[in-house]
Tab-separated table of C-alpha atoms in Angstrom:
chain	number	residue	atom	x	y	z
K	164	MET	CA	16.535	26.856	-47.269
K	165	THR	CA	19.675	26.318	-45.187
K	166	SER	CA	21.317	29.052	-43.184
K	167	ALA	CA	24.216	29.069	-45.605
K	168	GLN	CA	21.825	29.600	-48.504
K	169	VAL	CA	20.168	32.450	-46.625
K	170	ASP	CA	23.545	34.067	-46.084
K	171	THR	CA	24.462	33.669	-49.746
K	172	SER	CA	21.205	35.106	-50.988
K	173	GLU	CA	21.557	38.091	-48.657
K	174	LYS	CA	25.036	38.866	-49.926
K	175	ALA	CA	23.838	38.605	-53.473
K	176	SER	CA	21.066	41.111	-52.878
K	177	GLY	CA	23.351	43.446	-50.938
K	178	ALA	CA	20.963	43.753	-47.998
K	179	SER	CA	19.540	41.636	-45.255
K	180	GLU	CA	15.822	41.293	-44.734
K	181	ALA	CA	14.577	44.486	-43.140
K	182	PRO	CA	11.498	44.966	-41.023
K	183	GLU	CA	10.304	47.516	-43.608
K	184	GLU	CA	9.793	44.804	-46.251
K	185	GLY	CA	7.279	46.038	-48.787
K	186	TYR	CA	8.970	49.303	-49.751
K	187	GLU	CA	9.787	49.810	-53.380
K	188	ARG	CA	13.539	49.797	-53.967
K	189	GLY	CA	13.109	52.667	-56.368
K	190	LEU	CA	16.121	54.855	-55.540
K	191	GLY	CA	18.916	54.329	-58.039
K	192	SER	CA	22.573	55.194	-57.618
K	193	ARG	CA	22.161	58.540	-59.381
K	194	GLN	CA	19.388	59.593	-56.989
K	195	VAL	CA	21.071	58.345	-53.794
K	196	GLN	CA	24.286	60.171	-54.722
K	197	MET	CA	22.462	63.424	-55.342
K	198	ILE	CA	20.333	63.043	-52.198
K	199	ALA	CA	23.588	62.665	-50.260
K	200	ILE	CA	25.072	65.745	-51.935
K	201	GLY	CA	21.897	67.768	-51.462
K	202	GLY	CA	21.730	66.757	-47.828
K	203	ALA	CA	24.928	68.688	-47.225
K	204	ILE	CA	23.545	71.874	-48.768
K	205	GLY	CA	20.601	73.338	-46.935
K	206	VAL	CA	19.040	76.382	-45.392
K	207	GLY	CA	21.558	76.313	-42.529
K	208	LEU	CA	24.222	77.358	-45.032
K	209	PHE	CA	22.149	79.587	-47.271
K	210	LEU	CA	20.260	81.522	-44.586
K	211	GLY	CA	21.716	80.632	-41.179
K	212	ALA	CA	25.273	81.539	-42.226
K	213	GLY	CA	24.282	85.223	-42.293
K	214	ALA	CA	23.690	85.361	-38.532
K	215	ASN	CA	26.773	83.255	-37.829
K	216	ILE	CA	29.023	85.505	-39.935
K	217	ALA	CA	27.784	88.468	-37.894
K	218	LYS	CA	28.745	86.592	-34.697
K	219	ALA	CA	32.078	85.075	-35.728
K	220	GLY	CA	33.353	86.869	-38.822
K	221	PRO	CA	35.808	84.927	-41.036
K	222	SER	CA	36.482	82.378	-38.276
K	223	LEU	CA	33.152	80.803	-39.213
K	224	ILE	CA	35.090	79.073	-42.007
K	225	LEU	CA	37.155	77.215	-39.415
K	226	MET	CA	34.029	76.281	-37.442
K	227	TYR	CA	32.504	74.714	-40.567
K	228	ALA	CA	35.730	72.821	-41.285
K	229	VAL	CA	36.020	71.384	-37.755
K	230	ALA	CA	32.340	70.475	-37.562
K	231	GLY	CA	32.585	68.981	-41.049
K	232	ALA	CA	35.342	66.625	-39.920
K	233	ILE	CA	33.154	65.493	-37.006
K	234	VAL	CA	30.196	64.937	-39.332
K	235	PHE	CA	32.414	62.749	-41.517
K	236	PHE	CA	33.315	60.653	-38.456
K	237	ILE	CA	29.587	60.270	-37.760
K	238	MET	CA	28.839	59.237	-41.325
K	239	ARG	CA	31.642	56.683	-41.467
K	240	ALA	CA	30.300	55.176	-38.234
K	241	LEU	CA	26.828	55.063	-39.771
K	242	GLY	CA	28.251	53.639	-42.987
K	243	GLU	CA	29.846	50.738	-41.145
K	244	LEU	CA	26.525	49.953	-39.466
K	245	LEU	CA	24.575	50.295	-42.708
K	246	LEU	CA	26.748	47.752	-44.496
K	247	TYR	CA	26.481	45.427	-41.510
K	248	ARG	CA	22.681	45.562	-41.746
K	249	PRO	CA	21.048	48.007	-44.214
K	250	VAL	CA	17.522	48.860	-43.082
K	251	SER	CA	15.271	51.851	-43.660
K	252	GLY	CA	14.881	52.310	-39.892
K	253	SER	CA	18.632	52.867	-39.772
K	254	PHE	CA	19.817	54.513	-36.535
K	255	ALA	CA	16.597	53.719	-34.644
K	256	GLU	CA	17.129	50.051	-35.479
K	257	TYR	CA	20.782	50.153	-34.436
K	258	SER	CA	19.906	51.925	-31.176
K	259	ARG	CA	17.332	49.212	-30.523
K	260	GLU	CA	19.837	46.444	-31.264
K	261	PHE	CA	22.855	47.742	-29.364
K	262	LEU	CA	21.402	49.853	-26.547
K	263	GLY	CA	17.984	48.284	-26.037
K	264	PRO	CA	14.334	48.802	-27.054
K	265	PHE	CA	13.862	52.069	-25.145
K	266	PHE	CA	16.718	53.758	-27.019
K	267	GLY	CA	15.356	52.578	-30.360
K	268	TYR	CA	11.953	53.969	-29.407
K	269	PHE	CA	13.405	57.269	-28.147
K	270	THR	CA	15.723	57.716	-31.145
K	271	GLY	CA	13.019	56.937	-33.698
K	272	TRP	CA	10.578	59.432	-32.227
K	273	THR	CA	13.282	62.072	-31.699
K	274	TYR	CA	14.465	61.774	-35.306
K	275	TRP	CA	10.854	62.183	-36.352
K	276	LEU	CA	10.680	65.335	-34.218
K	277	MET	CA	13.919	66.612	-35.731
K	278	TRP	CA	12.554	66.410	-39.249
K	279	VAL	CA	9.182	67.857	-38.320
K	280	VAL	CA	10.784	70.962	-36.821
K	281	THR	CA	13.376	71.090	-39.621
K	282	GLY	CA	10.468	71.064	-42.052
K	283	MET	CA	9.064	74.042	-40.146
K	284	ALA	CA	12.426	75.827	-40.484
K	285	GLU	CA	12.583	75.138	-44.205
K	286	LEU	CA	9.026	76.356	-44.733
K	287	THR	CA	9.908	79.515	-42.801
K	288	ALA	CA	13.032	80.040	-44.904
K	289	ALA	CA	11.123	79.429	-48.138
K	290	ALA	CA	8.543	82.016	-47.114
K	291	ILE	CA	11.336	84.520	-46.341
K	292	TYR	CA	12.841	83.942	-49.800
K	293	VAL	CA	9.499	84.470	-51.570
K	294	HIS	CA	9.063	87.641	-49.493
K	295	TYR	CA	12.174	88.928	-51.333
K	296	TRP	CA	10.140	89.079	-54.565
K	297	PHE	CA	6.622	89.538	-53.194
K	298	PRO	CA	6.794	91.484	-49.917
K	299	SER	CA	3.015	91.914	-49.845
K	300	ILE	CA	2.351	88.164	-49.489
K	301	PRO	CA	2.245	87.078	-45.812
K	302	GLN	CA	4.862	84.483	-44.835
K	303	TRP	CA	2.270	82.026	-43.559
K	304	VAL	CA	0.440	81.915	-46.905
K	305	THR	CA	3.598	80.986	-48.803
K	306	ALA	CA	4.552	78.408	-46.188
K	307	LEU	CA	1.120	76.773	-46.447
K	308	VAL	CA	1.244	76.556	-50.261
K	309	PHE	CA	4.666	74.882	-50.242
K	310	LEU	CA	3.547	72.466	-47.513
K	311	VAL	CA	0.578	71.272	-49.566
K	312	VAL	CA	2.528	70.899	-52.841
K	313	LEU	CA	5.383	68.868	-51.320
K	314	PHE	CA	2.874	66.730	-49.432
K	315	GLY	CA	1.309	65.744	-52.748
K	316	VAL	CA	4.704	64.821	-54.205
K	317	ASN	CA	5.532	62.516	-51.302
K	318	LEU	CA	2.270	60.597	-51.666
K	319	ILE	CA	2.905	59.581	-55.280
K	320	SER	CA	5.919	57.245	-55.070
K	321	VAL	CA	9.513	57.027	-53.878
K	322	LYS	CA	10.671	57.343	-57.494
K	323	VAL	CA	8.926	60.720	-57.826
K	324	PHE	CA	10.435	61.832	-54.513
K	325	GLY	CA	13.887	60.677	-55.642
K	326	GLU	CA	13.617	62.382	-59.007
K	327	LEU	CA	12.411	65.671	-57.524
K	328	GLU	CA	15.181	65.545	-54.933
K	329	PHE	CA	17.713	64.797	-57.689
K	330	TRP	CA	16.799	67.972	-59.562
K	331	PHE	CA	16.514	70.079	-56.413
K	332	SER	CA	20.043	68.990	-55.512
K	333	MET	CA	21.283	69.514	-59.053
K	334	VAL	CA	20.140	73.139	-58.935
K	335	LYS	CA	21.876	73.699	-55.577
K	336	VAL	CA	25.129	72.054	-56.638
K	337	THR	CA	25.314	73.787	-60.015
K	338	ALA	CA	24.513	77.169	-58.504
K	339	LEU	CA	27.048	76.861	-55.680
K	340	ILE	CA	29.786	75.894	-58.100
K	341	GLY	CA	28.776	78.853	-60.267
K	342	MET	CA	28.927	81.185	-57.256
K	343	ILE	CA	32.400	79.957	-56.370
K	344	VAL	CA	33.639	80.411	-59.940
K	345	ILE	CA	32.181	83.925	-60.204
K	346	GLY	CA	33.625	84.844	-56.811
K	347	LEU	CA	37.063	83.596	-57.847
K	348	GLY	CA	36.694	85.618	-61.041
K	349	VAL	CA	35.968	88.772	-59.046
K	350	LEU	CA	39.017	88.089	-56.837
K	351	THR	CA	41.321	87.309	-59.767
K	352	PHE	CA	40.248	89.816	-62.407
K	353	GLY	CA	38.570	92.490	-60.280
K	354	PHE	CA	35.456	92.868	-62.411
K	355	SER	CA	32.085	94.068	-61.004
K	356	SER	CA	31.404	96.755	-58.415
K	357	ALA	CA	32.905	94.500	-55.728
K	358	GLY	CA	36.189	94.108	-57.609
K	359	ASP	CA	37.916	97.091	-56.008
K	360	THR	CA	37.431	95.818	-52.458
K	361	ALA	CA	37.511	92.042	-53.054
K	362	SER	CA	40.642	90.579	-51.499
K	363	VAL	CA	41.902	87.643	-49.477
K	364	ALA	CA	42.893	90.289	-46.931
K	365	ASN	CA	39.178	90.626	-46.080
K	366	LEU	CA	39.619	87.422	-44.076
K	367	TYR	CA	41.841	89.092	-41.501
K	368	GLN	CA	42.150	92.861	-41.865
K	369	PHE	CA	38.850	93.801	-40.190
K	370	ASP	CA	39.690	93.045	-36.538
K	371	GLY	CA	41.410	89.796	-37.423
K	372	PHE	CA	40.309	86.255	-38.238
K	373	PHE	CA	38.546	86.021	-34.841
K	374	PRO	CA	37.085	89.553	-34.714
K	375	LYS	CA	34.815	88.858	-31.741
K	376	GLY	CA	37.015	86.367	-29.943
K	377	ILE	CA	37.310	82.590	-29.986
K	378	GLY	CA	34.447	82.246	-27.508
K	379	SER	CA	32.033	84.002	-29.839
K	380	SER	CA	33.204	81.788	-32.701
K	381	LEU	CA	32.631	78.626	-30.677
K	382	MET	CA	29.091	79.764	-29.884
K	383	THR	CA	28.253	79.524	-33.590
K	384	LEU	CA	28.863	75.760	-33.529
K	385	GLN	CA	25.242	75.066	-32.685
K	386	GLY	CA	24.135	76.880	-35.837
K	387	VAL	CA	26.899	75.219	-37.828
K	388	MET	CA	25.763	71.775	-36.686
K	389	PHE	CA	22.216	72.635	-37.776
K	390	ALA	CA	23.591	73.329	-41.239
K	391	TYR	CA	24.876	69.745	-41.398
K	392	LEU	CA	21.602	68.136	-40.316
K	393	ALA	CA	20.311	65.816	-43.075
K	394	VAL	CA	23.642	64.320	-44.104
K	395	GLU	CA	22.492	61.191	-42.274
K	396	LEU	CA	19.388	61.016	-44.514
K	397	VAL	CA	21.323	58.654	-46.784
K	398	GLY	CA	20.942	56.107	-43.982
K	399	VAL	CA	17.149	56.321	-44.188
K	400	THR	CA	17.314	55.561	-47.926
K	401	ALA	CA	19.022	52.207	-47.252
K	402	GLY	CA	15.768	50.248	-47.317
K	403	GLU	CA	14.773	51.713	-50.682
K	404	SER	CA	18.138	51.797	-52.466
K	405	GLU	CA	18.563	49.431	-55.414
K	406	ASN	CA	22.087	48.442	-54.403
K	407	PRO	CA	22.980	49.748	-50.922
K	408	GLU	CA	26.337	47.926	-50.740
K	409	LYS	CA	27.552	49.924	-53.726
K	410	THR	CA	25.746	53.264	-53.465
K	411	LEU	CA	25.987	53.969	-49.724
K	412	PRO	CA	29.818	53.776	-49.352
K	413	LYS	CA	30.257	55.952	-52.420
K	414	ALA	CA	27.789	58.538	-51.095
K	415	ILE	CA	29.497	58.655	-47.688
K	416	ASN	CA	33.073	58.755	-49.000
K	417	THR	CA	32.319	61.817	-51.132
K	418	LEU	CA	31.253	63.783	-48.026
K	419	PRO	CA	34.680	65.381	-47.296
K	420	TRP	CA	35.000	67.020	-50.698
K	421	ARG	CA	31.364	68.147	-50.539
K	422	ILE	CA	32.014	69.860	-47.200
K	423	ALA	CA	35.329	71.306	-48.424
K	424	LEU	CA	33.779	72.673	-51.611
K	425	PHE	CA	30.252	73.687	-50.708
K	426	TYR	CA	30.776	74.931	-47.155
K	427	VAL	CA	34.412	75.841	-46.545
K	428	GLY	CA	35.126	76.783	-50.161
K	429	ALA	CA	31.948	78.769	-50.799
K	430	LEU	CA	32.166	80.713	-47.524
K	431	THR	CA	35.855	81.478	-48.053
K	432	VAL	CA	35.160	82.935	-51.489
K	433	ILE	CA	32.120	84.907	-50.288
K	434	LEU	CA	34.038	86.413	-47.344
K	435	CYS	CA	36.938	87.346	-49.616
K	436	VAL	CA	34.640	89.094	-52.078
K	437	VAL	CA	32.607	90.955	-49.435
K	438	LYS	CA	33.993	91.923	-46.026
K	439	TRP	CA	32.237	90.168	-43.152
K	440	THR	CA	30.972	93.380	-41.555
K	441	GLU	CA	28.507	93.861	-44.427
K	442	PHE	CA	26.516	90.684	-43.681
K	443	ALA	CA	23.511	90.692	-41.363
K	444	PRO	CA	21.282	88.096	-39.672
K	445	GLY	CA	18.138	87.101	-41.555
K	446	VAL	CA	19.701	87.782	-44.971
K	447	SER	CA	21.342	85.072	-47.062
K	448	PRO	CA	25.053	85.947	-47.395
K	449	PHE	CA	24.952	84.576	-50.940
K	450	VAL	CA	22.100	86.878	-51.942
K	451	ALA	CA	23.868	89.814	-50.274
K	452	ALA	CA	27.174	88.999	-52.001
K	453	PHE	CA	25.645	88.853	-55.462
K	454	ALA	CA	23.755	92.073	-54.833
K	455	LYS	CA	27.135	93.633	-53.924
K	456	ILE	CA	28.801	92.218	-57.041
K	457	GLY	CA	26.041	93.819	-59.071
K	458	ILE	CA	25.418	91.059	-61.605
K	459	PRO	CA	22.052	91.763	-63.305
K	460	ALA	CA	19.376	89.585	-61.686
K	461	GLY	CA	22.177	87.793	-59.818
K	462	ALA	CA	20.644	88.266	-56.387
K	463	GLY	CA	17.283	87.097	-57.705
K	464	ILE	CA	18.838	83.981	-59.220
K	465	VAL	CA	20.614	83.150	-55.962
K	466	ASN	CA	17.364	83.733	-54.093
K	467	PHE	CA	15.716	81.150	-56.352
K	468	VAL	CA	18.510	78.697	-55.601
K	469	VAL	CA	18.232	79.109	-51.844
K	470	LEU	CA	14.452	78.727	-52.165
K	471	THR	CA	15.119	75.435	-53.951
K	472	ALA	CA	17.419	74.384	-51.107
K	473	ALA	CA	14.720	75.019	-48.524
K	474	LEU	CA	12.086	73.105	-50.493
K	475	SER	CA	14.532	70.253	-51.035
K	476	SER	CA	15.127	69.863	-47.316
K	477	CYS	CA	11.423	70.052	-46.503
K	478	ASN	CA	10.779	67.401	-49.172
K	479	SER	CA	13.383	65.164	-47.524
K	480	GLY	CA	11.785	65.769	-44.148
K	481	MET	CA	8.419	64.501	-45.332
K	482	TYR	CA	10.104	61.445	-46.807
K	483	SER	CA	12.059	60.519	-43.682
K	484	THR	CA	9.310	61.176	-41.120
K	485	GLY	CA	6.912	58.790	-42.833
K	486	ARG	CA	9.558	56.040	-42.930
K	487	MET	CA	10.542	56.555	-39.302
K	488	LEU	CA	6.923	56.337	-38.127
K	489	ARG	CA	6.569	53.062	-40.012
K	490	THR	CA	9.733	51.716	-38.383
K	491	LEU	CA	8.304	52.609	-34.978
K	492	ALA	CA	4.974	50.983	-35.836
K	493	GLU	CA	6.740	47.805	-37.001
K	494	SER	CA	8.337	47.608	-33.552
K	495	GLY	CA	5.033	48.237	-31.785
K	496	GLU	CA	6.187	51.690	-30.627
K	497	ALA	CA	3.707	53.710	-32.679
K	498	PRO	CA	0.065	53.122	-33.697
K	499	ALA	CA	-0.242	50.095	-35.999
K	500	VAL	CA	-1.976	52.225	-38.629
K	501	PHE	CA	1.437	53.709	-39.554
K	502	ARG	CA	2.533	50.285	-40.833
K	503	ARG	CA	0.219	50.534	-43.820
K	504	LEU	CA	1.616	51.282	-47.243
K	505	SER	CA	-0.354	52.946	-50.001
K	506	ALA	CA	-0.884	51.421	-53.431
K	507	SER	CA	2.354	53.136	-54.515
K	508	ARG	CA	4.143	51.538	-51.529
K	509	THR	CA	4.667	54.781	-49.614
K	510	PRO	CA	3.822	55.211	-45.888
K	511	ALA	CA	1.085	57.687	-46.753
K	512	ILE	CA	-0.559	57.820	-43.313
K	513	GLY	CA	2.755	58.518	-41.571
K	514	VAL	CA	3.587	61.249	-44.094
K	515	THR	CA	0.137	62.804	-43.643
K	516	VAL	CA	0.406	62.966	-39.848
K	517	SER	CA	3.930	64.399	-40.087
K	518	VAL	CA	2.772	67.087	-42.502
K	519	LEU	CA	-0.031	68.063	-40.123
K	520	PHE	CA	2.565	68.630	-37.396
K	521	MET	CA	4.758	70.583	-39.826
K	522	GLY	CA	1.733	72.811	-40.235
K	523	ILE	CA	2.576	74.197	-36.781
K	524	GLY	CA	5.383	75.997	-38.631
K	525	VAL	CA	2.744	77.770	-40.714
K	526	VAL	CA	1.109	78.932	-37.474
K	527	LEU	CA	4.465	80.162	-36.138
K	528	ASN	CA	4.959	82.143	-39.349
K	529	TYR	CA	1.587	83.744	-38.692
K	530	VAL	CA	2.158	84.482	-34.985
K	531	VAL	CA	5.912	85.262	-34.746
K	532	PRO	CA	7.321	85.450	-38.291
K	533	GLU	CA	10.497	87.230	-37.165
K	534	LYS	CA	11.387	84.546	-34.573
K	535	ALA	CA	10.042	81.379	-36.182
K	536	PHE	CA	13.340	80.341	-37.792
K	537	GLY	CA	15.411	80.691	-34.608
K	538	TYR	CA	12.935	78.759	-32.476
K	539	VAL	CA	12.698	75.698	-34.678
K	540	THR	CA	16.378	75.471	-35.654
K	541	SER	CA	17.484	75.250	-32.028
K	542	VAL	CA	15.067	72.391	-31.317
K	543	ALA	CA	16.085	70.611	-34.529
K	544	THR	CA	19.761	70.893	-33.583
K	545	ALA	CA	19.185	69.361	-30.136
K	546	ALA	CA	17.206	66.471	-31.668
K	547	GLY	CA	19.888	65.999	-34.334
K	548	ILE	CA	22.665	65.839	-31.729
K	549	TRP	CA	20.785	63.061	-29.925
K	550	THR	CA	20.442	61.112	-33.198
K	551	TRP	CA	24.142	61.491	-33.978
K	552	LEU	CA	25.105	60.425	-30.449
K	553	MET	CA	23.017	57.261	-30.827
K	554	ILE	CA	24.740	56.474	-34.133
K	555	LEU	CA	28.160	56.895	-32.542
K	556	ILE	CA	27.405	54.934	-29.370
K	557	SER	CA	25.808	52.137	-31.425
K	558	HIS	CA	28.952	52.060	-33.556
K	559	VAL	CA	31.220	51.793	-30.504
K	560	LEU	CA	29.146	48.888	-29.157
K	561	TYR	CA	29.068	47.230	-32.573
K	562	ARG	CA	32.865	47.403	-32.817
K	563	ARG	CA	33.167	45.824	-29.390
K	564	ALA	CA	30.887	42.991	-30.528
K	565	VAL	CA	32.964	42.500	-33.694
K	566	ASP	CA	36.217	42.471	-31.732
K	567	ALA	CA	34.710	39.890	-29.360
K	568	GLY	CA	33.644	37.714	-32.303
K	569	ARG	CA	29.911	38.037	-31.591
K	570	LEU	CA	29.086	39.841	-34.851
K	571	PRO	CA	30.565	39.776	-38.368
K	572	ALA	CA	32.742	42.650	-39.567
K	573	SER	CA	31.154	45.177	-41.896
K	574	SER	CA	32.376	45.444	-45.460
K	575	PHE	CA	32.772	49.230	-44.918
K	576	PRO	CA	34.732	49.667	-41.677
K	577	ALA	CA	35.258	53.154	-40.271
K	578	PRO	CA	38.911	54.251	-40.325
K	579	GLY	CA	40.493	54.100	-36.884
K	580	GLY	CA	37.821	51.790	-35.532
K	581	ALA	CA	35.882	53.362	-32.681
K	582	VAL	CA	38.490	56.072	-31.928
K	583	CYS	CA	36.907	58.663	-34.233
K	584	SER	CA	33.496	57.875	-32.761
K	585	TYR	CA	34.794	58.685	-29.270
K	586	ILE	CA	36.183	62.008	-30.578
K	587	ALA	CA	32.848	62.841	-32.198
K	588	ILE	CA	30.932	61.953	-29.019
K	589	ALA	CA	33.117	64.344	-26.993
K	590	PHE	CA	32.587	67.106	-29.572
K	591	LEU	CA	28.797	66.712	-29.579
K	592	LEU	CA	28.709	66.840	-25.783
K	593	PHE	CA	30.781	70.038	-25.971
K	594	VAL	CA	28.279	71.591	-28.404
K	595	THR	CA	25.449	70.589	-26.071
K	596	GLY	CA	27.268	72.456	-23.305
K	597	LEU	CA	27.475	75.547	-25.532
K	598	ILE	CA	23.728	75.338	-26.167
K	599	ALA	CA	23.098	75.179	-22.422
K	600	TYR	CA	25.369	78.200	-21.889
K	601	ASP	CA	23.611	80.384	-24.474
K	602	ALA	CA	20.442	81.954	-23.064
K	603	ASP	CA	18.841	82.295	-26.507
K	604	SER	CA	19.262	78.650	-27.537
K	605	ARG	CA	18.894	77.120	-24.066
K	606	VAL	CA	15.133	76.974	-24.568
K	607	CYS	CA	15.583	74.002	-26.904
K	608	LEU	CA	16.947	71.934	-24.014
K	609	TYR	CA	13.779	72.706	-22.053
K	610	VAL	CA	11.753	71.579	-25.051
K	611	MET	CA	13.808	68.380	-25.270
K	612	ALA	CA	13.326	67.765	-21.542
K	613	GLY	CA	9.575	68.064	-22.049
K	614	TRP	CA	9.820	65.793	-25.086
K	615	ALA	CA	11.736	63.209	-23.045
K	616	ALA	CA	9.054	63.328	-20.368
K	617	VAL	CA	6.319	62.743	-22.955
K	618	LEU	CA	8.223	59.808	-24.454
K	619	GLY	CA	8.871	58.434	-20.979
K	620	VAL	CA	5.141	58.401	-20.248
K	621	GLY	CA	4.519	56.790	-23.625
K	622	TRP	CA	7.047	54.084	-22.815
K	623	LEU	CA	5.312	53.297	-19.521
K	624	VAL	CA	1.987	53.013	-21.350
K	625	LEU	CA	3.560	50.635	-23.886
K	626	LYS	CA	5.093	48.571	-21.117
K	627	ASN	CA	1.769	48.197	-19.336
K	628	ARG	CA	-0.165	47.323	-22.486
K	629	ASN	CA	2.325	44.897	-23.997
K	630	PRO	CA	5.440	44.112	-21.910
K	631	GLU	CA	6.953	42.069	-24.752
K	632	ILE	CA	7.410	45.212	-26.840
K	633	THR	CA	9.758	46.713	-24.266
K	634	GLU	CA	11.951	43.622	-23.982
K	635	ARG	CA	15.181	43.252	-25.931
K	636	ARG	CA	14.595	41.068	-28.983
K	637	GLU	CA	16.897	39.281	-31.400
K	638	GLN	CA	17.468	41.424	-34.473
K	639	PRO	CA	17.677	39.917	-37.973
K	640	SER	CA	21.282	40.273	-39.033
K	641	PRO	CA	23.927	38.358	-40.967
K	642	ALA	CA	25.289	37.211	-37.592
K	643	LYS	CA	22.136	35.241	-36.919
K	644	VAL	CA	22.001	33.433	-40.225
K	645	SER	CA	25.624	32.810	-41.114
């Protein structure tokens, strides 16, 4: 086959050959779209927003809006890279291509860590939600049951994962829209026990829009960024999407309205219906708001929805960790056993090992149930910031290569070229500075320093065993076969 024929066949299929060849392309447009939507609605909004409202009051709405704009910049940068070369390894592959093998290795393992600790956070949140109905059941027992059930789902096939995630996301989306509509009804018509006090004035009349100062509001950005973790999951689905050239741009371009509706819109309505001083850390503001409204079983229904959100995110974590371990194994940066696919073409061994590490979250729920959520979310945020920085830096370097004529232009270019990526990089570095400033969250940077040391040792071992693995290699891309 000539190089021209290779190029033609790749364009026809909508994807270049990926190192993860062997996966089942079992995720249809409907599932990828809902995975993308569900990725923007997680425990960071449903549970974490309670603590952030207590810290920042109504100004939290602005923090979500600003951070949401940055996340969109990140996703458009990722989208341009994905349509240049759609692979399941995604950002680890791009880091390897544009920054070198070490960065691909570091990013792949750090993204794996991010999802492992996020899975711990989601299991913790799920246990807290079940505690709402069954206070006598220990948190660790509930967390363990959910861990085992979702593990079984992820071993069956990508289609089962996609279908479960579709319905998880459908529940979240439908419920959030319902909450917004009911909240607007309370504001407009004044029904329910919250009707007498519900008012737009609640956004500013209790010590103003920034009741605890701008500094306190900015300190919530680390928690806000945690809420947006998982939006990049759509990039991991690239290697298993039926038609990535069509589904991925659509999923990414719908991100602004998802953020505007589900984060900014929902929080605005909630804070208008119930004044911010009535929310407390550790309690979902949505559950608290519906309890205040007094709708029969309303708080219980919302609790079920937020439980669904937590399980959805944990389900996604199991999916992505297994794929990332296989990407690392394909590059010789993880044990070769992770390359194996099961009969249903899922990376079962990688998923199994990841789930065992997520089990540490069950232990944390047994030892320190009241602090488990805070510990793991801070580590997940630090790991997520690294991943996003690698996406942005890879995008900047890719654009330079395109401008120099070394690589072909993507069919889904980011607006403004690399300018928005530079803005996003500066913002993420600012958030990292806030994390370092905050004594409570600073511990995650110590954890990441330890993690970097472990990976550094691992890299030296790899280099000694097989020096070729640590050398920059030519990546399969349309540029090499056109």
